[in-house]
XYZ file of C-alpha atoms in Angstrom:
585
model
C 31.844 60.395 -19.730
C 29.721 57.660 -20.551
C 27.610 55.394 -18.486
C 30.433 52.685 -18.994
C 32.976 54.685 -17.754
C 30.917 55.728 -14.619
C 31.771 53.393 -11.778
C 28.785 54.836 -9.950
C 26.204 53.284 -12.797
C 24.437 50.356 -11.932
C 25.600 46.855 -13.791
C 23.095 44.479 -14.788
C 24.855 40.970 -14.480
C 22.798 38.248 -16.454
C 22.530 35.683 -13.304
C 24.139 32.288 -14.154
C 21.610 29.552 -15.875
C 21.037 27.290 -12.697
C 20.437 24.428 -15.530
C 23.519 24.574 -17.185
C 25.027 21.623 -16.348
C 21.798 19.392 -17.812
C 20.541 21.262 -20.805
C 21.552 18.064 -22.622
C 18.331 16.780 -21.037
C 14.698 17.410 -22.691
C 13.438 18.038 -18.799
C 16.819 19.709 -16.937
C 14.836 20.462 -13.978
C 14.722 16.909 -13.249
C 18.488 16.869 -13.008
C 19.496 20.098 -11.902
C 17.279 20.206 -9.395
C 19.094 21.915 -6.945
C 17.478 25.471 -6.998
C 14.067 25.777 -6.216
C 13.128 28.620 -8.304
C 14.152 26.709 -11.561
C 12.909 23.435 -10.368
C 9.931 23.054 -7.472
C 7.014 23.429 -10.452
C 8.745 21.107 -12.813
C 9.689 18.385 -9.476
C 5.950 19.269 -8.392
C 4.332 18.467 -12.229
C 6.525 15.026 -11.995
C 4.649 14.361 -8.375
C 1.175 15.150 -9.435
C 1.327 12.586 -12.390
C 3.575 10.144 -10.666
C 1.021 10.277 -8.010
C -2.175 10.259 -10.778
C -0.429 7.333 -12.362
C -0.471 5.558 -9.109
C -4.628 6.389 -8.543
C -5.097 5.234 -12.136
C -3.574 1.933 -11.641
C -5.266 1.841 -8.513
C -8.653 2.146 -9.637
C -8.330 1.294 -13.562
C -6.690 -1.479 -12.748
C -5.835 -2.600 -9.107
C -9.555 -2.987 -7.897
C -10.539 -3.814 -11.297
C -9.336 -7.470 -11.399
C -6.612 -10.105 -9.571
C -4.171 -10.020 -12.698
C -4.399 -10.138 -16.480
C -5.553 -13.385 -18.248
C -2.402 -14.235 -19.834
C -0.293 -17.719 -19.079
C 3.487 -16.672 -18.779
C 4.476 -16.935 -22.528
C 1.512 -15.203 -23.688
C 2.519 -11.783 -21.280
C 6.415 -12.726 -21.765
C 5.789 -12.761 -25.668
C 3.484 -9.707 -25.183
C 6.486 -7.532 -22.764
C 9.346 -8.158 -25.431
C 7.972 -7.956 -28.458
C 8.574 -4.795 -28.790
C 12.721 -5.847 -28.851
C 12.053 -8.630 -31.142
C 11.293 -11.487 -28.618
C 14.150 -10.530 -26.081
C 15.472 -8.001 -23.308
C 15.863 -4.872 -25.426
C 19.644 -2.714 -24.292
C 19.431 -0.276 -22.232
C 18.404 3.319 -24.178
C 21.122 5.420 -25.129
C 19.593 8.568 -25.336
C 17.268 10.129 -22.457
C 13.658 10.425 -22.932
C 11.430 12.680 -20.859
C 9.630 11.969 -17.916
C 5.796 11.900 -19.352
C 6.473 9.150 -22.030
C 7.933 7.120 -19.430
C 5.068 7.237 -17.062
C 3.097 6.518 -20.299
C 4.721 3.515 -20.236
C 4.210 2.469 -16.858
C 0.298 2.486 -17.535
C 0.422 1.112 -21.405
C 3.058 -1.490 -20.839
C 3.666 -2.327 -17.319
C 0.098 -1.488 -15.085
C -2.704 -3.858 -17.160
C -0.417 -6.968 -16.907
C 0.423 -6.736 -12.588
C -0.269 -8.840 -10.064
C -3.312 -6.263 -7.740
C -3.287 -6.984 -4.300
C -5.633 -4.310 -3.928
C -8.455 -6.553 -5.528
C -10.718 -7.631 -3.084
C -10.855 -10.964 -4.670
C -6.476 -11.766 -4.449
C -6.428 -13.594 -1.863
C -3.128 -15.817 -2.454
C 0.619 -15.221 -1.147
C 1.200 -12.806 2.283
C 1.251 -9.334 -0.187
C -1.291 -7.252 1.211
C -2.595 -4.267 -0.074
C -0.209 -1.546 1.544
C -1.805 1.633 3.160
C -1.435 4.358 1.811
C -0.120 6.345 4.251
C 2.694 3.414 4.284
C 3.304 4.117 0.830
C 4.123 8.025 2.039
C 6.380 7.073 3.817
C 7.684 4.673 1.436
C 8.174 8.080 -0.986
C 9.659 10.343 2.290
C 12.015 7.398 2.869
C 13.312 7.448 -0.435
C 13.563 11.482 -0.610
C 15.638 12.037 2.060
C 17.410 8.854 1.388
C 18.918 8.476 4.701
C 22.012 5.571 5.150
C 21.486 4.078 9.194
C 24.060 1.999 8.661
C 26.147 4.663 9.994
C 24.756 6.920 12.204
C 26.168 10.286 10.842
C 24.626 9.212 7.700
C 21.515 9.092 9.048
C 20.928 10.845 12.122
C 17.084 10.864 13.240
C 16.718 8.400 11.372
C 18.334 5.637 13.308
C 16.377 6.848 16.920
C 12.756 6.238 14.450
C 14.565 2.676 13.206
C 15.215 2.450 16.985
C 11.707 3.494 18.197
C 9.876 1.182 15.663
C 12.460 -1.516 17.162
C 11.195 -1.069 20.650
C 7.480 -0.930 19.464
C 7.735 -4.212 18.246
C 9.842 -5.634 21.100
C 6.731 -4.182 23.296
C 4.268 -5.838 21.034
C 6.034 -9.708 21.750
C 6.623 -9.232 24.955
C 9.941 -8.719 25.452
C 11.147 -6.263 28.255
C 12.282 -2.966 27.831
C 15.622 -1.939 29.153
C 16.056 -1.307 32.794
C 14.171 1.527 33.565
C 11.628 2.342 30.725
C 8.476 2.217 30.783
C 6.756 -1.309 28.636
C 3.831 0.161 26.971
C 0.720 -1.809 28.155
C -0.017 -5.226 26.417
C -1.899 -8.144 27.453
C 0.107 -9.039 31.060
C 2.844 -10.788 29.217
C 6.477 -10.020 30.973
C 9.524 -10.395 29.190
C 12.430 -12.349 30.846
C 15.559 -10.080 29.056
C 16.494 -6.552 30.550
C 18.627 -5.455 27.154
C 16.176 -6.741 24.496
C 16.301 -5.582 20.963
C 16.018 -6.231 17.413
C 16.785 -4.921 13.532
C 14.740 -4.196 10.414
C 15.623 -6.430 7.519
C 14.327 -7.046 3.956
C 12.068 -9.833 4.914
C 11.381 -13.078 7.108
C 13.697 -14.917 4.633
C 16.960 -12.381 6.215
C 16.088 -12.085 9.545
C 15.805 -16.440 9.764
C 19.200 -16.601 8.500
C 20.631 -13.980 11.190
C 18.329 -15.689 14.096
C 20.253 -18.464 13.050
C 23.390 -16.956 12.855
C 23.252 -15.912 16.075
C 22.502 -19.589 17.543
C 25.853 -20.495 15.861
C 27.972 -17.625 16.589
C 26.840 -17.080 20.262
C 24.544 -20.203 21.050
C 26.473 -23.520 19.414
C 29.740 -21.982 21.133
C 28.250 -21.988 24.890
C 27.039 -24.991 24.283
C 29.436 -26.899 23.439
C 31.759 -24.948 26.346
C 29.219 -26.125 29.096
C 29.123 -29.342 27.564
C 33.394 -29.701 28.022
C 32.855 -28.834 31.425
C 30.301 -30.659 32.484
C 27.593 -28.219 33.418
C 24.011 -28.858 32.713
C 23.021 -28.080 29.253
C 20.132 -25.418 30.629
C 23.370 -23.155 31.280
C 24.095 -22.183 28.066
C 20.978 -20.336 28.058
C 22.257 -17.972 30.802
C 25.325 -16.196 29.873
C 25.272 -13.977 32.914
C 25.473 -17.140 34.970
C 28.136 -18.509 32.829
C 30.999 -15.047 33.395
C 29.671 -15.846 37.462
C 31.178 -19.072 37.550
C 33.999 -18.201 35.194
C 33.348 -19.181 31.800
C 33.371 -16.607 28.675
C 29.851 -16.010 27.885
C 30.976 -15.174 24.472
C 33.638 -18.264 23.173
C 34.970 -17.717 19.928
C 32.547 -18.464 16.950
C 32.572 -21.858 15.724
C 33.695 -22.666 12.140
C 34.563 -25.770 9.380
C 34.709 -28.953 11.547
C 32.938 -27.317 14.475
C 29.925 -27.297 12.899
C 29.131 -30.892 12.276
C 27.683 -33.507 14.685
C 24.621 -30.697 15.386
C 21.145 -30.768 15.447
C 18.308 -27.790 14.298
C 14.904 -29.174 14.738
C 11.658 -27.607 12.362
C 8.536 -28.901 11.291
C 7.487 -30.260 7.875
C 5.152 -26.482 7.382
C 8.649 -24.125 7.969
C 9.516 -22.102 5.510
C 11.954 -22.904 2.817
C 14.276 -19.954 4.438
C 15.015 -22.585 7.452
C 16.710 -24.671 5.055
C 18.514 -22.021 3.071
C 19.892 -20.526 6.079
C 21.536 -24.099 6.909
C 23.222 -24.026 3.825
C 24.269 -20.366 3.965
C 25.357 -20.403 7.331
C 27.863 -23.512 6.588
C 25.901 -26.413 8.530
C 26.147 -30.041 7.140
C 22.907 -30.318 5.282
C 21.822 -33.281 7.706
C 21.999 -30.651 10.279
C 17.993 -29.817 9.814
C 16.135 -32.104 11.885
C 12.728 -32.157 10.281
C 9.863 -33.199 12.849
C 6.416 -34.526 11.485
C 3.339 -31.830 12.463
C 0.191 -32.985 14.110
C -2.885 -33.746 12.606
C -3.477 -29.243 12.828
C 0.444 -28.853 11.001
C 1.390 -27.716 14.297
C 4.963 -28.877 15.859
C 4.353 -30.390 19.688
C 6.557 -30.690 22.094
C 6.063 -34.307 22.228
C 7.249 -35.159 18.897
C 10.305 -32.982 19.292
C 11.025 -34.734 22.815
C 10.988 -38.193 21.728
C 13.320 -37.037 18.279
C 15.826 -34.850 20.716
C 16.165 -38.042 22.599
C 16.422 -40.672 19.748
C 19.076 -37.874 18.397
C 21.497 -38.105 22.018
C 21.142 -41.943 21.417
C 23.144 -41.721 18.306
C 25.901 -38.858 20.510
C 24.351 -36.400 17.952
C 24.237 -32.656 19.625
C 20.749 -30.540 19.646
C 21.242 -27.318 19.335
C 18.100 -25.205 18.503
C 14.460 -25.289 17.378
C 12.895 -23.169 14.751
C 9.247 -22.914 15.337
C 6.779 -21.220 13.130
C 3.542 -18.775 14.750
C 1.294 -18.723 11.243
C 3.190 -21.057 8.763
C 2.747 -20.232 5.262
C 0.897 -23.167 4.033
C -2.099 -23.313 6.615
C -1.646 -20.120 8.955
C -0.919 -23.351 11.671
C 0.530 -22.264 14.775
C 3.362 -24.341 16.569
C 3.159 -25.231 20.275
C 5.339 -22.298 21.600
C 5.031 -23.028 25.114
C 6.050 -26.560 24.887
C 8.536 -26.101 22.523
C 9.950 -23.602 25.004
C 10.144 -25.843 27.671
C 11.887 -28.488 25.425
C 14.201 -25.898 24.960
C 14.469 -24.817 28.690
C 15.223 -28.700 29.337
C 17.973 -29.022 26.791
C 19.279 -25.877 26.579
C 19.128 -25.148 23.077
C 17.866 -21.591 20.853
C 14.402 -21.413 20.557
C 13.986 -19.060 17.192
C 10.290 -18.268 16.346
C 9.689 -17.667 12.773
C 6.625 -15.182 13.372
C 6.576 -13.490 10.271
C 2.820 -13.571 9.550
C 1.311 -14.632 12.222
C 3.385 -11.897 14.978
C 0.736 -9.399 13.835
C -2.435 -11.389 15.611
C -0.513 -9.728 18.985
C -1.970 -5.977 17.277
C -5.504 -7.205 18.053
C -6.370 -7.801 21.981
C -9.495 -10.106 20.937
C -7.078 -12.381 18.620
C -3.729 -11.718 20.626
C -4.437 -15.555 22.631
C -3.566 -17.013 19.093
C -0.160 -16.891 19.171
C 0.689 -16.961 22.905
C 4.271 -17.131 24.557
C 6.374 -15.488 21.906
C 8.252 -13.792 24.634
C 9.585 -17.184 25.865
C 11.570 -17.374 22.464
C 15.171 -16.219 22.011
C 14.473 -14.804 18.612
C 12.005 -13.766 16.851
C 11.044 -12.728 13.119
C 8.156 -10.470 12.116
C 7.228 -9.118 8.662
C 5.503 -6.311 8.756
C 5.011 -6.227 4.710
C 3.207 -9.192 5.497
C 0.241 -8.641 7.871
C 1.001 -4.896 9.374
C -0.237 -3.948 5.513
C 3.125 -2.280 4.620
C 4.517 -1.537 1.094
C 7.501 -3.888 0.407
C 9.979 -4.289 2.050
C 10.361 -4.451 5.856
C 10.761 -7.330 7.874
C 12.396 -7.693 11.512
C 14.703 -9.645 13.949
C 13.819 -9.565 17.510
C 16.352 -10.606 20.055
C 15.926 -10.891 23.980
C 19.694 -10.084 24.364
C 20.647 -7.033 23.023
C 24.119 -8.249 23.441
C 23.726 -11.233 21.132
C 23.264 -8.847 18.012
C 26.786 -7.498 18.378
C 28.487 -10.173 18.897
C 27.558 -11.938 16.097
C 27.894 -9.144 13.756
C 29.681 -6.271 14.660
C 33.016 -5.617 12.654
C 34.747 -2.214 12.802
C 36.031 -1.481 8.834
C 38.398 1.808 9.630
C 35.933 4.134 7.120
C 33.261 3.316 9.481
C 34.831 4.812 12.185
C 33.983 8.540 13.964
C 35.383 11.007 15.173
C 32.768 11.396 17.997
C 33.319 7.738 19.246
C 32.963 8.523 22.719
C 29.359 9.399 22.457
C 28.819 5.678 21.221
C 26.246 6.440 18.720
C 23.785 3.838 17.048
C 25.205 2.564 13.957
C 23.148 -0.317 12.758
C 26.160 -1.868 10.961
C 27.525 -3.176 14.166
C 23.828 -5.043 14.838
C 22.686 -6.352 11.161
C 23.906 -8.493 8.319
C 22.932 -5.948 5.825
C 25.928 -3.078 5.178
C 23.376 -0.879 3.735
C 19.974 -1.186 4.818
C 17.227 1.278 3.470
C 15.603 3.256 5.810
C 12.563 1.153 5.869
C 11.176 2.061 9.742
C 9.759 5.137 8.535
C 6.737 3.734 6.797
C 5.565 1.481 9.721
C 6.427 4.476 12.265
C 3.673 7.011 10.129
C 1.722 4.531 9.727
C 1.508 3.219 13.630
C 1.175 6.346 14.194
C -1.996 6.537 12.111
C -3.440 3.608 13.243
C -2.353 2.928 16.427
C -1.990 -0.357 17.970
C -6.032 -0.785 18.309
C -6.496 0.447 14.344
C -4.014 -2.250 13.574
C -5.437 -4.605 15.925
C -8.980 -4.011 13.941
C -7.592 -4.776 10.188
C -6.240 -7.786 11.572
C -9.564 -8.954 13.193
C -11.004 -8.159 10.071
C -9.274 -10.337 8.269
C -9.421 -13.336 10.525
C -13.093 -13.296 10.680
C -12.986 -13.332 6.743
C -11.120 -16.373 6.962
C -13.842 -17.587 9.437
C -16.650 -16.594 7.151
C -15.088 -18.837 4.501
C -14.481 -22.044 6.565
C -18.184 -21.635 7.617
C -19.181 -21.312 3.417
C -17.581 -24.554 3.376
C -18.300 -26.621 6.182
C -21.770 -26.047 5.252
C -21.287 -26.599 1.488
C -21.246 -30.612 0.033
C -18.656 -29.889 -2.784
C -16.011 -27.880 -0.625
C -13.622 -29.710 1.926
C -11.498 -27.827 4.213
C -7.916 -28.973 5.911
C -7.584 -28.536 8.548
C -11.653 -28.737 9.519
C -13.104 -26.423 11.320
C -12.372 -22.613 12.096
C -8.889 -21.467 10.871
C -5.985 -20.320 13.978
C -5.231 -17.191 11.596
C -6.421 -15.751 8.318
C -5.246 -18.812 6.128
C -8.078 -21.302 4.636
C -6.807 -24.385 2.691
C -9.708 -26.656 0.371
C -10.870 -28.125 -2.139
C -13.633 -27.979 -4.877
C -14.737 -31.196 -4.897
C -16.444 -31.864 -8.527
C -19.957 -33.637 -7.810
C -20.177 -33.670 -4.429
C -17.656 -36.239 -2.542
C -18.863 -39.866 -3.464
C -18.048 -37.997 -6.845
C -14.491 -36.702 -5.761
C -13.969 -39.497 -4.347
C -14.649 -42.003 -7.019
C -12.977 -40.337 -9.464
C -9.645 -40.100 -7.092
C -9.912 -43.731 -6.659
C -9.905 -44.391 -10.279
C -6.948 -41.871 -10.825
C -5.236 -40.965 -7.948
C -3.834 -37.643 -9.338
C -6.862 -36.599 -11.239
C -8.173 -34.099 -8.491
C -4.725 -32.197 -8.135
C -5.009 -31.823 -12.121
C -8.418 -30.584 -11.274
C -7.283 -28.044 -8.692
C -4.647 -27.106 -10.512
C -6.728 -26.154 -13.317
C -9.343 -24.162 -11.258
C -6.822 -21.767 -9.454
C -5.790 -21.105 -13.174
C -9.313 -19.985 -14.915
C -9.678 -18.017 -11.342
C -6.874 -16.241 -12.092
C -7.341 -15.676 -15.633
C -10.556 -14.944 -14.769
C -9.537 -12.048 -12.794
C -12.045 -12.425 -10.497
C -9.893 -13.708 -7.749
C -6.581 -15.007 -6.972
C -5.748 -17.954 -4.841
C -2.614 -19.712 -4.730
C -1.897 -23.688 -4.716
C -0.215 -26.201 -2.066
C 0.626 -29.772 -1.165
C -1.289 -30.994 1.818
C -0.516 -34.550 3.211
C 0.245 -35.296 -0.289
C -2.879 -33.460 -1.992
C -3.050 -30.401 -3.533
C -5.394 -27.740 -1.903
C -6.502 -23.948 -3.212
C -5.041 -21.686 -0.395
C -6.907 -18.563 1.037
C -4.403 -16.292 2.340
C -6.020 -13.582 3.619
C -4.338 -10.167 4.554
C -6.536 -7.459 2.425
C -8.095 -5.067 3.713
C -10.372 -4.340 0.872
C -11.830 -7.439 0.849
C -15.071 -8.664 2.350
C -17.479 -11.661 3.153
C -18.921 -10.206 0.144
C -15.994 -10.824 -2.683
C -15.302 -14.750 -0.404
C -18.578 -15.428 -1.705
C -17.837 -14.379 -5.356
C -14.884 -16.470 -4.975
C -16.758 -19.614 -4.462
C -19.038 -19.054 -6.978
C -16.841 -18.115 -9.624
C -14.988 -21.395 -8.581
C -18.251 -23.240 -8.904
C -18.719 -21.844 -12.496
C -15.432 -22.627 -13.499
C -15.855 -26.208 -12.041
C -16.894 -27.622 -15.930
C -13.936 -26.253 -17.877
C -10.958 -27.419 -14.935
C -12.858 -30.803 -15.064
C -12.397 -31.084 -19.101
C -8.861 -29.625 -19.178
C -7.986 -31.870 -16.364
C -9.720 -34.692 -18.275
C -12.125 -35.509 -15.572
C -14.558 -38.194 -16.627
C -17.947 -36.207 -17.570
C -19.408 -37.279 -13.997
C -17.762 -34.965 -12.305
C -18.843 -31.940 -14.259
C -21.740 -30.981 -12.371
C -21.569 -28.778 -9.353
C -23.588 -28.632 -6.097
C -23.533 -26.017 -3.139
């Protein structure tokens, strides 16, 4: 009998080719990558130069300079050329992993915008830590959906945690019964507050909004029918005691109209968007003239909230800004509050930048009485140095979030309902937000509050180390004067000195913007920094934005003089008369 015919032999079975199913594919480990043994050295050889890539942009590249020297249809002529001038279609056939990554550092890393330079000091994109960009990579891994909270289990209590840490950080209470971690003696005045992650400032204005009209606007115009002081619509608890809904139907079409949302001339454009998105008239934004600092005061809103009853118009909320974009100014929180107290109307507070100061106990007095608001927005891929993107809603009624967005689709629904987990569907605009908490919750975690608290500081006393290079320089000229609120610097190079400036503005009143214009250009192409450009009482000023932590007093200095050098050439491609060529300090 043969060894075939032996059932007692042992059969060796070939094992099945864990690959199969992506052979077609010059790297099938990188699609199949289901069994470890075939897989982990080819997923860990895609890390390690992935990762190299990074540190090779990084240093090669992202310290090296701001950004390339190329205008826009130099680099746009330089991306597509290789298509003939034009998006090339998408490749038909796969190509492997290493040529790719290849690609990345021929075609795509010389030619990006490097926060990490010391010297790019322009828009709020800091340089994100690295231990947020871990995160950033875990996130993505384990790919975790918190809309739903089957889909994302742990994940939603870290989204949750990160919540409360920020709610801690404002001011707001905790709910009844937990402990507040320890801050600077401000008390909340909600016992449910709460909040989301979002993409960015620009998505959580529009649902701090949202909520004023879906919850707010309706109360309003309820204690208005019945004659109770406007101050009551701020209390809804008050309202179901004396036997009114504390959530009326949301108002829609017609409803709208007739109502006022007052902002300053420095909000962000996002104020105005959310207007239109949210259905409002577009005379519905009631834009209040800043002080002499582009700070909102309670004064000015007063006397327009009054001048706006005159004419039977209805106010309805107030959108103040702690660290506006264009000068870091902060509004008057405290008095816009009590405007808002007095009239009963939303007070949102568009913190986005400036909400970090509150990391740092030493700085933490520069944006004071956030907790008085009714919502709040924070970024923290602005000033918390986080990779892209996270950005926050704050709300001191938990209640308010659910109202205003909770539907119940039936494929959202779970067999476990009575548990009542935490879907954050039922609390968001977004259907299918990222989970984006995990970065910010390694890297608080890393930091803690204080290490925060110390970038922060860092950065505001590099903005104060530039105002004092140019109060005490002749050809620079700050706006506001004096010491910056936060870490944003607006000025001017002013060509010869300012009799200079100044005659040569008189004789053309637009020459110095041409100038300015000009000078943030050969910075940039010079790659030596990177500032960006804005319109100040009518006047365009270079704008220091400073949230890099790998800058220093050291590369504000280089700044200047590198503007100083450039001074000549902006002043002949401006066509500045030749008087205004030379340069002091």
């Amino acid at each position: 009998m043969s060894q075939h015919d032996d059932p007692r032999a042992r059969v060796d079975v070939e094992a099945p080719d864990p690959l199969v199913t992506a052979r077609w594919h010059p790297e099938p480990e990188l699609i199949a990558f289901g069994d470890e043994g075939a897989a982990r050295v080819a997923l860990e050889r895609l890390g390690e130069e992935t990762w190299r890539t990074a540190l090779d942009y990084l240093y090669r590249e992202g310290v090296r300079r701001g950004v390339a020297p190329l205008t826009y249809p130099e680099l746009r002529e330089r991306y597509f050329a290789p298509s003939g001038g034009h998006a090339s279609p998408a490749p038909e056939r796969p190509i492997p992993s290493r040529e790719i990554l290849a690609e990345f550092r021929e075609r795509l890393a010389p030619y990006l915008l490097n926060a990490y330079h010391p010297g790019t000091l322009s828009y709020f994109t800091p340089a994100p830590l690295p231990i947020s960009i871990a995160g950033e990579v875990l996130a993505q891994w384990t790919n975790q959906g918190i809309d739903v909270w089957s889909c994302g289990p742990v994940g939603a209590f870290v989204e949750e945690e990160v919540v409360r840490w920020l709610c801690d950080l404002v001011g707001y209470a905790r709910p009844a019964g937990a402990k507040p971690a320890e801050r600077s003696g401000v008390v909340g005045a909600a016992p449910e507050s709460f909040g989301v992650l979002a993409s960015g400032g620009t998505m959580a204005n529009i649902m701090g909004l949202m909520i004023a009209r879906d919850v707010h606007l309706p109360r309003r115009a309820d204690v208005a029918a019945v004659g109770l002081p406007p101050a009551a619509a701020l209390d809804p608890v008050a309202m179901a005691a004396a036997g009114h809904q504390p959530y009326p139907p949301p108002p829609r079409g017609a409803a709208l109209e007739g109502w006022r949302i007052y902002t300053s001339d420095q909000a962000h454009f996002s104020i105005a968007k959310a207007i239109d998105f949210l259905g409002f008239p577009g005379e519905t934004l009631a834009v209040v003239p800043s002080d002499e600092k582009f700070r909102l005061r309670g004064s000015a809103l007063e006397e327009r909230i009054r001048a706006d009853r005159a004419a039977t118009l209805r106010p309805l909320a107030i959108c103040a800004v702690a660290g506006t974009t264009n000068t870091g100014s902060v509004d008057a929180i405290a008095e816009l509050a009590d405007v808002a107290a007095r009239h009963g109307l939303w007070l949102h507070v568009d913190a986005a930048y400036g909400g970090a100061a509150l990391l740092s106990h030493r700085d933490a007095s520069r944006v004071p009485d956030l907790a008085r608001a009714d919502s709040i927005t924070i970024d923290p891929h602005k000033w918390f140095f986080q990779a892209y993107d996270i950005g926050g809603l704050l709300v001191r009624r938990r209640d308010d979030l659910e109202q205003t967005f909770h539907r119940l689709p039936e494929y959202y629904r779970t067999a476990h309902h009575e548990e009542q987990p935490l879907s954050w569907y039922e609390l968001a605009l977004e259907a299918s937000p990222q989970w984006r908490a995990l970065k910010l919750w390694m890297s608080w975690k890393h930091l803690g509050t204080a290490g925060f608290g110390r970038l922060v500081e860092a950065n505001n006393d590099l903005a104060a180390h530039l105002a004092d290079r140019i109060a005490a320089a002749d050809d620079l000229e700050a706006i506001p004067a004096g010491r910056p609120e936060l870490s944003v610097v607006c000025f001017r190079h002013l060509p010869g000195g300012p009799a200079v400036a100044a005659a040569i503005e008189g004789a053309d009143p637009g020459a110095l913007d041409r100038y300015t214009d000009r000078l943030a250009t050969l910075l940039q192409h010079s790659g030596e920094g990177w500032l960006s450009t804005t319109v100040l009482h009518g006047r365009t000023y270079l704008r220091a934005g400073i949230v890099n932590v790998l800058s220093s007093p050291d590369a504000v200095d280089e700044i200047l003089a590198a503007l100083r050098r450039l001074s000549p050439a902006a002043a002949r491609q401006a066509g500045l008369p030749s008087a205004g060529y030379s340069t002091s300090r």
